[in-house]
Short mmCIF file of C-alpha atoms in Angstrom, two decimals:
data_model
loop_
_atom_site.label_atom_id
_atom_site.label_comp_id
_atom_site.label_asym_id
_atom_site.label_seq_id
_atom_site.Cartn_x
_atom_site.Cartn_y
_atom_site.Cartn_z
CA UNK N 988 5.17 -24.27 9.23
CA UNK N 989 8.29 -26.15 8.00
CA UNK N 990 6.01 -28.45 5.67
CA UNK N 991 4.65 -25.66 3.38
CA UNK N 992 8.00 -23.29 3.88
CA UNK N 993 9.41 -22.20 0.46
CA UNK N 994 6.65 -23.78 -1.21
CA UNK N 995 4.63 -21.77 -4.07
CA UNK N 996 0.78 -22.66 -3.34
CA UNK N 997 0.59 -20.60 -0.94
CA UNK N 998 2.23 -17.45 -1.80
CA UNK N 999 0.24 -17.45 -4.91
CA UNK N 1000 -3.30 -17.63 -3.11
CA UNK N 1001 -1.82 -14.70 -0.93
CA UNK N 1002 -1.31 -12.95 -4.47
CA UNK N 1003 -4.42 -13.23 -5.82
CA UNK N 1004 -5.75 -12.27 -2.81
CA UNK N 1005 -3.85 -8.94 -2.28
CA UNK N 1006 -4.43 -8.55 -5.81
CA UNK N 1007 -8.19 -8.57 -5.43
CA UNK N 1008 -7.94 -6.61 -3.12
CA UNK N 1009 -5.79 -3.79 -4.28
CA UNK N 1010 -7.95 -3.89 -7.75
CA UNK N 1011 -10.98 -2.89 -5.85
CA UNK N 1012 -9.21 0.08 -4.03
CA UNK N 1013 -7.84 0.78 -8.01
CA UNK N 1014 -10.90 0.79 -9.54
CA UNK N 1015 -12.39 3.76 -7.95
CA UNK N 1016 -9.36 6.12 -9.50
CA UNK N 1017 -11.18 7.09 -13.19
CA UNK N 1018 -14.66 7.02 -11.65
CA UNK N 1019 -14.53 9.22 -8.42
CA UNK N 1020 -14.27 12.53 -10.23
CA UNK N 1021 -17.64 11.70 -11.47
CA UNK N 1022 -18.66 9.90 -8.71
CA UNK N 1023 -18.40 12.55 -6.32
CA UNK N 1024 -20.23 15.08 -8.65
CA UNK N 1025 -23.12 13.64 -8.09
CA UNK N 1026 -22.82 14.16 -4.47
CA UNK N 1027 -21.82 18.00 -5.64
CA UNK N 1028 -18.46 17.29 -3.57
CA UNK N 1029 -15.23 19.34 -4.01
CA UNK N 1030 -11.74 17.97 -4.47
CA UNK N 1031 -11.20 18.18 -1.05
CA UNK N 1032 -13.68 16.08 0.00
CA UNK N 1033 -12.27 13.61 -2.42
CA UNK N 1034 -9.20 13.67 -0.63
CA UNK N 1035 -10.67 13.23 2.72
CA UNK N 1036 -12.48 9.96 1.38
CA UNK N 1037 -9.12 8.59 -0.06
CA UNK N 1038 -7.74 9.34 3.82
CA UNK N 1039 -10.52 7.84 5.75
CA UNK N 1040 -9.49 4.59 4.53
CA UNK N 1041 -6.31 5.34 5.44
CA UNK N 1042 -7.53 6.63 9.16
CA UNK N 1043 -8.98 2.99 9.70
CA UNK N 1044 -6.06 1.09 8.10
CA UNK N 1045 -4.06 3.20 10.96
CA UNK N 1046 -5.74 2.15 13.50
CA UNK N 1047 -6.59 -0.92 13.27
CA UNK N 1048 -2.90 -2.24 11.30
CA UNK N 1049 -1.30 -3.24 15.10
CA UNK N 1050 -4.26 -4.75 16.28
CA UNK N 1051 -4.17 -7.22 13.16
CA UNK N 1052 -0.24 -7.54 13.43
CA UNK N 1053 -0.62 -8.73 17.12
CA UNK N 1054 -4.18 -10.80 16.41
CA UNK N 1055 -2.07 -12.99 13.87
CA UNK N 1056 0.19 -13.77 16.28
CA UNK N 1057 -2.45 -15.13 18.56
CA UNK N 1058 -4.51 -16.64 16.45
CA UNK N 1059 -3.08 -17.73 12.92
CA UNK N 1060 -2.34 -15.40 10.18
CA UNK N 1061 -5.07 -17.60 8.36
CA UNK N 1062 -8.18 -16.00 10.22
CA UNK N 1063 -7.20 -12.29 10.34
CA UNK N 1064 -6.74 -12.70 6.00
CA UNK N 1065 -10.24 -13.85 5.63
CA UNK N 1066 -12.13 -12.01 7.97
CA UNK N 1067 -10.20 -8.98 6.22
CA UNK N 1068 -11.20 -9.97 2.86
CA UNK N 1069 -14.68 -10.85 3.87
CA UNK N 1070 -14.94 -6.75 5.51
CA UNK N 1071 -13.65 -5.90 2.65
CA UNK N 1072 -16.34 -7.16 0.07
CA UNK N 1073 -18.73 -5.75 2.61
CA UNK N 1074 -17.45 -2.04 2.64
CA UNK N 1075 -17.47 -2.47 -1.11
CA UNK N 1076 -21.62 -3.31 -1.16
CA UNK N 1077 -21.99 -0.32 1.13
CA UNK N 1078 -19.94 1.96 -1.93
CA UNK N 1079 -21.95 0.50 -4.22
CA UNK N 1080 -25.10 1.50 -2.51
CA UNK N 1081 -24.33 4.83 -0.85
CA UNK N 1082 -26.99 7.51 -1.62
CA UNK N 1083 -25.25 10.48 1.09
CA UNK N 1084 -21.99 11.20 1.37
CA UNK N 1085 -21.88 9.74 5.09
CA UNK N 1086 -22.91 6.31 3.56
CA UNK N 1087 -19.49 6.42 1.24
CA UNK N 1088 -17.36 7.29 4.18
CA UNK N 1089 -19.35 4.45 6.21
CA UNK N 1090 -17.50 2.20 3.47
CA UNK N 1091 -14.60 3.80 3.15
CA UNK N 1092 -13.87 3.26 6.91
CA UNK N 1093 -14.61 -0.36 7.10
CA UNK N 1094 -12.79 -0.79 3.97
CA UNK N 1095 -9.90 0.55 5.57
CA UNK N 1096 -9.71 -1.72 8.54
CA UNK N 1097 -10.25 -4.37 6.06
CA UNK N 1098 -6.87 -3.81 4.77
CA UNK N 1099 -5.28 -3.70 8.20
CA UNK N 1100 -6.63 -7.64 8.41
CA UNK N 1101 -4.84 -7.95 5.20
CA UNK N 1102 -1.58 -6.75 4.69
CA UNK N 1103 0.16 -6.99 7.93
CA UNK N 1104 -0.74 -10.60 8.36
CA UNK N 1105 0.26 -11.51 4.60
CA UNK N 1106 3.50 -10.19 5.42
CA UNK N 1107 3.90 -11.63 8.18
CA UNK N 1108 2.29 -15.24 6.51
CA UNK N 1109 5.37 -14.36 3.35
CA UNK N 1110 7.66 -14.22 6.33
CA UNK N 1111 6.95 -17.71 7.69
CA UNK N 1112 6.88 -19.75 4.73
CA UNK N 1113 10.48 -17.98 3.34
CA UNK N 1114 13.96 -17.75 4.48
CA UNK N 1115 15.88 -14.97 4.74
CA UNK N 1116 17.82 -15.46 1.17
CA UNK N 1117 14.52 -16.18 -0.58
CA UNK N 1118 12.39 -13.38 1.42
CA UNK N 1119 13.17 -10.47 -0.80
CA UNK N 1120 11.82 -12.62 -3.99
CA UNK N 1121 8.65 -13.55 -1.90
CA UNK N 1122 8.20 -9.85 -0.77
CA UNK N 1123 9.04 -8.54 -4.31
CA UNK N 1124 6.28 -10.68 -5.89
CA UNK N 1125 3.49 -9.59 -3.10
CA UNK N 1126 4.45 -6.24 -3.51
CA UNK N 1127 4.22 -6.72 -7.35
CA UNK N 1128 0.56 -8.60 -6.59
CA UNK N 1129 -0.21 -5.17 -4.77
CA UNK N 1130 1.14 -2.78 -7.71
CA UNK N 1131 -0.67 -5.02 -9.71
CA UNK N 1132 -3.97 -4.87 -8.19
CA UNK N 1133 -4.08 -1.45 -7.80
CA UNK N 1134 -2.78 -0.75 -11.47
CA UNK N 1135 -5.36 -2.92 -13.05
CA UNK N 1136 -8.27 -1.57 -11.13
CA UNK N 1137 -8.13 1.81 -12.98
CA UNK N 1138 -8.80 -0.28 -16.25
CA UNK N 1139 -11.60 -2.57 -15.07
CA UNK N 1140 -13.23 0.71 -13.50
CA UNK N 1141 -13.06 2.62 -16.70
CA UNK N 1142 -14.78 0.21 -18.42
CA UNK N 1143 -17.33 -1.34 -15.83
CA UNK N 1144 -18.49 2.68 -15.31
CA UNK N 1145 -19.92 1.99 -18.92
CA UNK N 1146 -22.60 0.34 -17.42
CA UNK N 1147 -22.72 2.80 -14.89
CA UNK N 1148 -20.51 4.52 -12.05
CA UNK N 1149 -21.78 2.24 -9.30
CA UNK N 1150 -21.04 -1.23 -11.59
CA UNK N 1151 -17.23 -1.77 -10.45
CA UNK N 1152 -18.22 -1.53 -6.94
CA UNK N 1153 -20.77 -4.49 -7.69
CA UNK N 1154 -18.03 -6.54 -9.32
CA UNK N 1155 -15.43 -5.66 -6.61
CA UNK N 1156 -17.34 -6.72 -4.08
CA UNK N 1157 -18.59 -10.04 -5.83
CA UNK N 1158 -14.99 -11.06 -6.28
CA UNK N 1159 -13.62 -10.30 -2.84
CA UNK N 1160 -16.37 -12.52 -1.38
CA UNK N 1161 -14.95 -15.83 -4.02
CA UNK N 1162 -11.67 -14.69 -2.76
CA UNK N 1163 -12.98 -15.02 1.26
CA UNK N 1164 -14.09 -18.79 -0.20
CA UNK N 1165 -11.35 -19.58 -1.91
CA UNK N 1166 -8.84 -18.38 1.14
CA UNK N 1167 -11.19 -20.43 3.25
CA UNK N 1168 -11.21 -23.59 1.51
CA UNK N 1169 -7.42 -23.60 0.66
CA UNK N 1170 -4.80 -20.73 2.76
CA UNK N 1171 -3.25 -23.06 5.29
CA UNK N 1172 -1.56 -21.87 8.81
CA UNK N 1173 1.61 -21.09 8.92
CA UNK N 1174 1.77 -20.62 13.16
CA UNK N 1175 1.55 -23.81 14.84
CA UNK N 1176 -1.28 -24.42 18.10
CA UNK N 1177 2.03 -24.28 20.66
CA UNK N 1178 2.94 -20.82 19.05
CA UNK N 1179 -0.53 -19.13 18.63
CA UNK N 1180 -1.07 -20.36 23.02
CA UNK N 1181 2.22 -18.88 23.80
CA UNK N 1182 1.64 -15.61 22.41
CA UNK N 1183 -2.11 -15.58 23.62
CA UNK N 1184 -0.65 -16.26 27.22
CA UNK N 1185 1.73 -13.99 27.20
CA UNK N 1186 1.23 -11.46 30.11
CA UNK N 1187 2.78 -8.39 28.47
CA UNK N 1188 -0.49 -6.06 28.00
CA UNK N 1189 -1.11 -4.69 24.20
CA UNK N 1190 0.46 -1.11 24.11
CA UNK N 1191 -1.78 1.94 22.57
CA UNK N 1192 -1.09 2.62 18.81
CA UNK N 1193 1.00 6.03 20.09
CA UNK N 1194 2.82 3.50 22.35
CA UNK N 1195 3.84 1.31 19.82
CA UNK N 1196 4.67 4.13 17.59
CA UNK N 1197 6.76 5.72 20.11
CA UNK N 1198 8.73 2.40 20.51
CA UNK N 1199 8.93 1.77 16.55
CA UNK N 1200 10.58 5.99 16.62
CA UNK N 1201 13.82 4.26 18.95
CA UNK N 1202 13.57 0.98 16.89
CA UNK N 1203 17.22 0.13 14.43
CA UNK N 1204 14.51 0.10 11.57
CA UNK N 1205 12.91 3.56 12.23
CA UNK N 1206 14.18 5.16 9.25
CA UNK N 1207 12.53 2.53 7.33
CA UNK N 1208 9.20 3.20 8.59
CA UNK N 1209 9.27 6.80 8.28
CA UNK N 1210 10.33 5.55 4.34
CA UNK N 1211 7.79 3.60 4.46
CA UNK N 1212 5.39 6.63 5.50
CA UNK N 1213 6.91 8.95 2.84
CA UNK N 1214 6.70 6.53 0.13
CA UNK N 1215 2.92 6.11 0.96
CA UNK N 1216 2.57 9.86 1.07
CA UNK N 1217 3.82 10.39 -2.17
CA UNK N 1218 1.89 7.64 -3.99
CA UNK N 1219 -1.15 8.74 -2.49
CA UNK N 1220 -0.97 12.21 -3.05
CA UNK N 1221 0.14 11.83 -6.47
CA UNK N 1222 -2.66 9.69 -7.32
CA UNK N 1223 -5.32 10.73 -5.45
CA UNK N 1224 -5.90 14.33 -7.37
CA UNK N 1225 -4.52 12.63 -10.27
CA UNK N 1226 -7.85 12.66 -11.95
CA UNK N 1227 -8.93 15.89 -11.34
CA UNK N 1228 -5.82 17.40 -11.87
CA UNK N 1229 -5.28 15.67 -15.50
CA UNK N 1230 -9.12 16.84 -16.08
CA UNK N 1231 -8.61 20.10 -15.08
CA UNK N 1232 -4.92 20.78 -16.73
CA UNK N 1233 -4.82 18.67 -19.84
CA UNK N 1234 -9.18 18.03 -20.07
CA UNK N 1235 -8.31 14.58 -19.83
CA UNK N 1236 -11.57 12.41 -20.25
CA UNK N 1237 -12.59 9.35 -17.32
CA UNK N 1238 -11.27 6.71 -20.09
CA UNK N 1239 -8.35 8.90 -21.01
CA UNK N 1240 -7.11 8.42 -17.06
CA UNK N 1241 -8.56 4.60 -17.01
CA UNK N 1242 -5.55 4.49 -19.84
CA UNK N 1243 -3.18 6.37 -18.44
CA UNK N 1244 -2.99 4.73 -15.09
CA UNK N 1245 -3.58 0.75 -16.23
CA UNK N 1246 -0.62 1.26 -18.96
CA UNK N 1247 1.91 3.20 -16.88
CA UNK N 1248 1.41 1.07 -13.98
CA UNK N 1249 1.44 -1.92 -15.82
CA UNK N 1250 4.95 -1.20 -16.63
CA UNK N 1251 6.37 -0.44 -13.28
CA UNK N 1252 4.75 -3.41 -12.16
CA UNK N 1253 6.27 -5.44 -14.75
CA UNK N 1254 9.81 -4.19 -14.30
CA UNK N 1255 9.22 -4.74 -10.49
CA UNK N 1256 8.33 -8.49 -11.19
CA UNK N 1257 11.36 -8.69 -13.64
CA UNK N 1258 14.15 -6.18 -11.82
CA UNK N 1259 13.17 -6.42 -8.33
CA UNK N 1260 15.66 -9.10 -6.72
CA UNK N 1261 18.35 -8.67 -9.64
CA UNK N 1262 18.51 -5.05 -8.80
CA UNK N 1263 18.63 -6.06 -4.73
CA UNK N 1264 21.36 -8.99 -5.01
CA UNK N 1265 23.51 -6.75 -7.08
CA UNK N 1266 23.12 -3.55 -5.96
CA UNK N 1267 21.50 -4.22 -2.00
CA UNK N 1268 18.69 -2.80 -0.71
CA UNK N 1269 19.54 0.69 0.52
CA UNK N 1270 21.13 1.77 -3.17
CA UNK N 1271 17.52 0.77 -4.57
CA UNK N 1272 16.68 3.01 -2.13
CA UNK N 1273 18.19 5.69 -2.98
CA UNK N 1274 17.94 5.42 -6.59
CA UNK N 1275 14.12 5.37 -6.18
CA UNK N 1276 13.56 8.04 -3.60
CA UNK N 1277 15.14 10.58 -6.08
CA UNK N 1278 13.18 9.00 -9.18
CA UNK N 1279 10.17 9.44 -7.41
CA UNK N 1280 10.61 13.04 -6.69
CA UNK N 1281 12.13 13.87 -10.22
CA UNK N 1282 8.27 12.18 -11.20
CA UNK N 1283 6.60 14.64 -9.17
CA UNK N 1284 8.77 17.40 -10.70
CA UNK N 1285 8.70 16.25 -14.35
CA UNK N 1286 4.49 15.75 -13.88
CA UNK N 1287 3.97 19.31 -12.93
CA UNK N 1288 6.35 20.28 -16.56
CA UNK N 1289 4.44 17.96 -18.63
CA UNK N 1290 2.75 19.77 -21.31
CA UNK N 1291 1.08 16.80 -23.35
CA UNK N 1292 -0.78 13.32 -23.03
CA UNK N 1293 2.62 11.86 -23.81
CA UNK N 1294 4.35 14.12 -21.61
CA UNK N 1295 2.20 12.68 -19.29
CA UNK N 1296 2.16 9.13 -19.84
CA UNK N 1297 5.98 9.62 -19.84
CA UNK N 1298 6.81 10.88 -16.39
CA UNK N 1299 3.81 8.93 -15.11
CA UNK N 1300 5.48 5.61 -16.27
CA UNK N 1301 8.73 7.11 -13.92
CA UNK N 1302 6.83 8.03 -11.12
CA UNK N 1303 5.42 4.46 -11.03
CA UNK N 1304 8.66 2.54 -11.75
CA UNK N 1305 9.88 4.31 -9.40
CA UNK N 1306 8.08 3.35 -6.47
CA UNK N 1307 7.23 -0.08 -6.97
CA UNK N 1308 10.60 -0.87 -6.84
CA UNK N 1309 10.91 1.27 -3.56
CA UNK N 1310 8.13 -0.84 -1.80
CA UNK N 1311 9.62 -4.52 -1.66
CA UNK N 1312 13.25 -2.66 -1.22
CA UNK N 1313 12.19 -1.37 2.12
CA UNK N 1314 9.81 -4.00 2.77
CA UNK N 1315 12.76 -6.56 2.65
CA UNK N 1316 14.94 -4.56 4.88
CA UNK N 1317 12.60 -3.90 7.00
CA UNK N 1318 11.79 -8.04 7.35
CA UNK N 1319 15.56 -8.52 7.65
CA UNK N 1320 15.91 -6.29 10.62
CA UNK N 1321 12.71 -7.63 12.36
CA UNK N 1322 13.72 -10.79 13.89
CA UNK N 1323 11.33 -12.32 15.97
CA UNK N 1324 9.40 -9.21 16.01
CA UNK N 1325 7.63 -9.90 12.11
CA UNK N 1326 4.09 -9.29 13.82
CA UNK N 1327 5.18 -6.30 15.68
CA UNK N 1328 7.05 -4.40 12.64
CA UNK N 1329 4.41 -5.50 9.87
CA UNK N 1330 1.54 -3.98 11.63
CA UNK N 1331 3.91 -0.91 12.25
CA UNK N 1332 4.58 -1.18 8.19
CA UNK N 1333 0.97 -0.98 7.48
CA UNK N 1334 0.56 1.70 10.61
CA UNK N 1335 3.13 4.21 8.79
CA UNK N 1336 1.45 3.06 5.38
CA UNK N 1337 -1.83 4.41 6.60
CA UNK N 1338 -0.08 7.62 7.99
CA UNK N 1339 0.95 8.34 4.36
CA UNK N 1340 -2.80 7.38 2.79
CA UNK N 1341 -3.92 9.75 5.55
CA UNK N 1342 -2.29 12.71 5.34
CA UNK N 1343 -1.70 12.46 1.84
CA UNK N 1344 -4.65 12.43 0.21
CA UNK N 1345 -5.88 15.19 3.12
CA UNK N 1346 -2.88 18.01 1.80
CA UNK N 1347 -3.21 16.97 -2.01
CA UNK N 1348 -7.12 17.70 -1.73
CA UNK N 1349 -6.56 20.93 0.69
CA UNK N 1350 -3.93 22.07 -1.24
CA UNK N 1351 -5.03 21.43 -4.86
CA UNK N 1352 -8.12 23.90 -4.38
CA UNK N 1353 -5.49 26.61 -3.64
CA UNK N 1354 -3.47 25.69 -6.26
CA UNK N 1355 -3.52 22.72 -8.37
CA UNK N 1356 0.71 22.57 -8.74
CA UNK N 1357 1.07 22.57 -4.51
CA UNK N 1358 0.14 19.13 -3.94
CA UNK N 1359 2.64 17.79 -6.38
CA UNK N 1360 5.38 20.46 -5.22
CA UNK N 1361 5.42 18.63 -1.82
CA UNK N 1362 5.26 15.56 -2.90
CA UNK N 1363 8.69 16.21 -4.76
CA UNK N 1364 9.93 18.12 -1.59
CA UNK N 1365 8.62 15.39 0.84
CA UNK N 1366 10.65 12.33 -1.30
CA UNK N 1367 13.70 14.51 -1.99
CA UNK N 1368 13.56 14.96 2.28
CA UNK N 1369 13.29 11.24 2.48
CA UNK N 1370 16.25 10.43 -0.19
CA UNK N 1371 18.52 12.53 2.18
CA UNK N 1372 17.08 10.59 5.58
CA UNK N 1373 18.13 7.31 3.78
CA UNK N 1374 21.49 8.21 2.82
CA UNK N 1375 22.62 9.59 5.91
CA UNK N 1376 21.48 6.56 7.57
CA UNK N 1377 22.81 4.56 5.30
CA UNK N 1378 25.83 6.15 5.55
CA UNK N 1379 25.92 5.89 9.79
CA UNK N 1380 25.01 2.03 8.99
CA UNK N 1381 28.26 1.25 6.91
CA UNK N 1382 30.77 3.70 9.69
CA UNK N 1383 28.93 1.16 12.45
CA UNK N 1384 29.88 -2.08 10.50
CA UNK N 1385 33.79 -0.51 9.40
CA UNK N 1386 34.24 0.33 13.77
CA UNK N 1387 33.21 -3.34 14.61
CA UNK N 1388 35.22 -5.12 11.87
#
């Protein structure tokens, strides 16, 4: 692990990877209103698809967190990207609506072989004082991904709405090759024996979530959970809700998300770890959590496209600046425990994508304002969680001292 720590090759192959990824989750955003149509589903069934891959990602995140500790982080990545080009075919192919949740359920556990164990794999090849730079850039790899799918699916649905799912599908299996032929392990033999002969049985997901609740970092994961939950619930009626308020068009959203989203994740890739080093992690916090639910706010006033655009380009600054500000507290405060707390990120992740997506759909067929009045109420909860931890934190270090 020493040999490649702090070196580039491999952080980069773990960002195209997660970006491959996240552009085929992406990609489905413009086309699903349409795509479900011909199904004759509702908007609540849409948001029960979005949470089925997060149902799968839940289960199956500390199973993955604890497999790369056993057996490599290099194994769990690839057999994760490989189920993930697979679930994609299925999409592609689905002529019932049980074949499309079929996918969307192995596409979820497909992520929970993905993320946790890239974590994890940014983790070992960083130290601590260069670990919020190597979290910032696969969180901005993420962001990335999932901004620029929106654009390739708007324009690959020109050739029909099952043509992204082709081409997502075809480029997660080069990915599987390419991770094959050139990821390297980052957990030696010794290590991967010793935590494969350790006698301490695997504890149930509720288990381990009960243990993360009493964790030092369990604020973090319920941010972590929150954060999720607003992301997804903001953009997984974002499309109908934009059709149904404004009459925007498939390529009008394919516009709207790629460009806003393109900008957060720019400023995330630029402001990231200057904003961290000078103002620390938990005022980025902060900052963000309230941004994020003045975007919810400022979404349901917007009266225009540009009105749109506008508070959509907050919304997404917002939070992809939250994501490696958490992410790199939560590392810090992990320890020996990386394995443990990234599959508990990804757990709490998938929480969010869950429940999420299942109120935004339930509640936007009552009325299509709810989904993004909780969403504001939910982040403007989780602002005042942070602070008042935060605040706790800095009494406990001014007793010791």
């Amino acid at each position: 692990m020493k040999d490649i720590q702090n070196k580039t090759g491999p952080l980069i192959l773990l960002m195209i990877n997660m970006f491959i990824v996240m552009t085929g989750i992406g990609l489905i955003i413009p086309i699903m209103p349409a795509y479900i149509e011909e199904f004759g589903a509702s908007g609540q069934t849409l948001g029960l698809l979005v949470a089925a891959f997060g149902l799968t990602q839940f289960l199956f995140s500390p199973i993955a967190g604890e497999l790369s500790d056993k057996y490599g982080r290099r194994l769990i990545i690839i057999g994760g990207i490989a189920g993930f080009s697979f679930s994609q075919i299925i999409f592609a192919f689905g002529t019932e609506m049980w074949h499309l949740y079929v996918s969307r359920l192995i596409g979820g556990a497909s992520a929970a072989f993905i993320i946790p164990p890239m974590m994890a794999y940014v983790a070992d090849i960083t130290t601590e004082e260069k670990r919020g730079k190597g979290m910032g850039l696969l969180g901005a790899a993420m962001s990335l991904g999932f901004v620029i799918g929106p654009g390739i699916g708007g324009f690959l649905a020109e050739f029909g709405t099952r043509a992204p799912f082709y081409m997502s599908s075809a480029v997660a299996a080069f990915s599987t090759i390419m991770s094959i032929l050139f990821i390297p392990e980052t957990l030696s033999k010794e290590q991967q024996e010793t935590a494969r002969q350790s006698t301490k049985k695997r504890e149930s997901i509720t288990k381990q979530i009960i243990r993360s609740t009493k964790a030092p970092y369990a604020v973090l994961l319920y941010l972590v959970f929150a954060m999720s939950f607003g992301l997804a619930n903001f953009e997984a009626i974002f499309g109908l809700y934009v059709d149904l308020k404004h009459n925007f068009t498939a390529k009008d959203i394919a516009i709207v998300i790629t460009a806003t989203s393109l900008i957060g994740v720019f400023i995330q890739g630029i402001a990231v770890n200057m904003l961290i080093k000078k103002f620390g992690e938990k005022m980025v916090v902060y900052v963000t959590l309230l941004g994020s639910s003045l975007g919810f706010v400022l979404a349901i006033l917007a009266g225009s496209y540009m009105g749109v655009f506008v508070t959509t380009v907050l919304f997404f600054i917002m939070t992809s600046l939250l994501r490696p500000a958490v992410n790199t507290l939560l590392s810090k405060m992990a320890g020996n425990e990386q394995g443990f707390v990234a599959g508990m990120n990804n757990a709490y992740m998938s929480l969010g994508n869950i429940v999420g997506p299942a109120l935004a759909g339930l509640l936007f067929d009552v009325n299509i304002e709810f989904p993004y009045m909780l969403g504001a109420f939910v982040l403007l909860l989780s602002f005042g969680l942070a602070y008042s931890w935060g605040r706790k934190g800095e009494e406990i270090k001014v007793k010791t001292t």
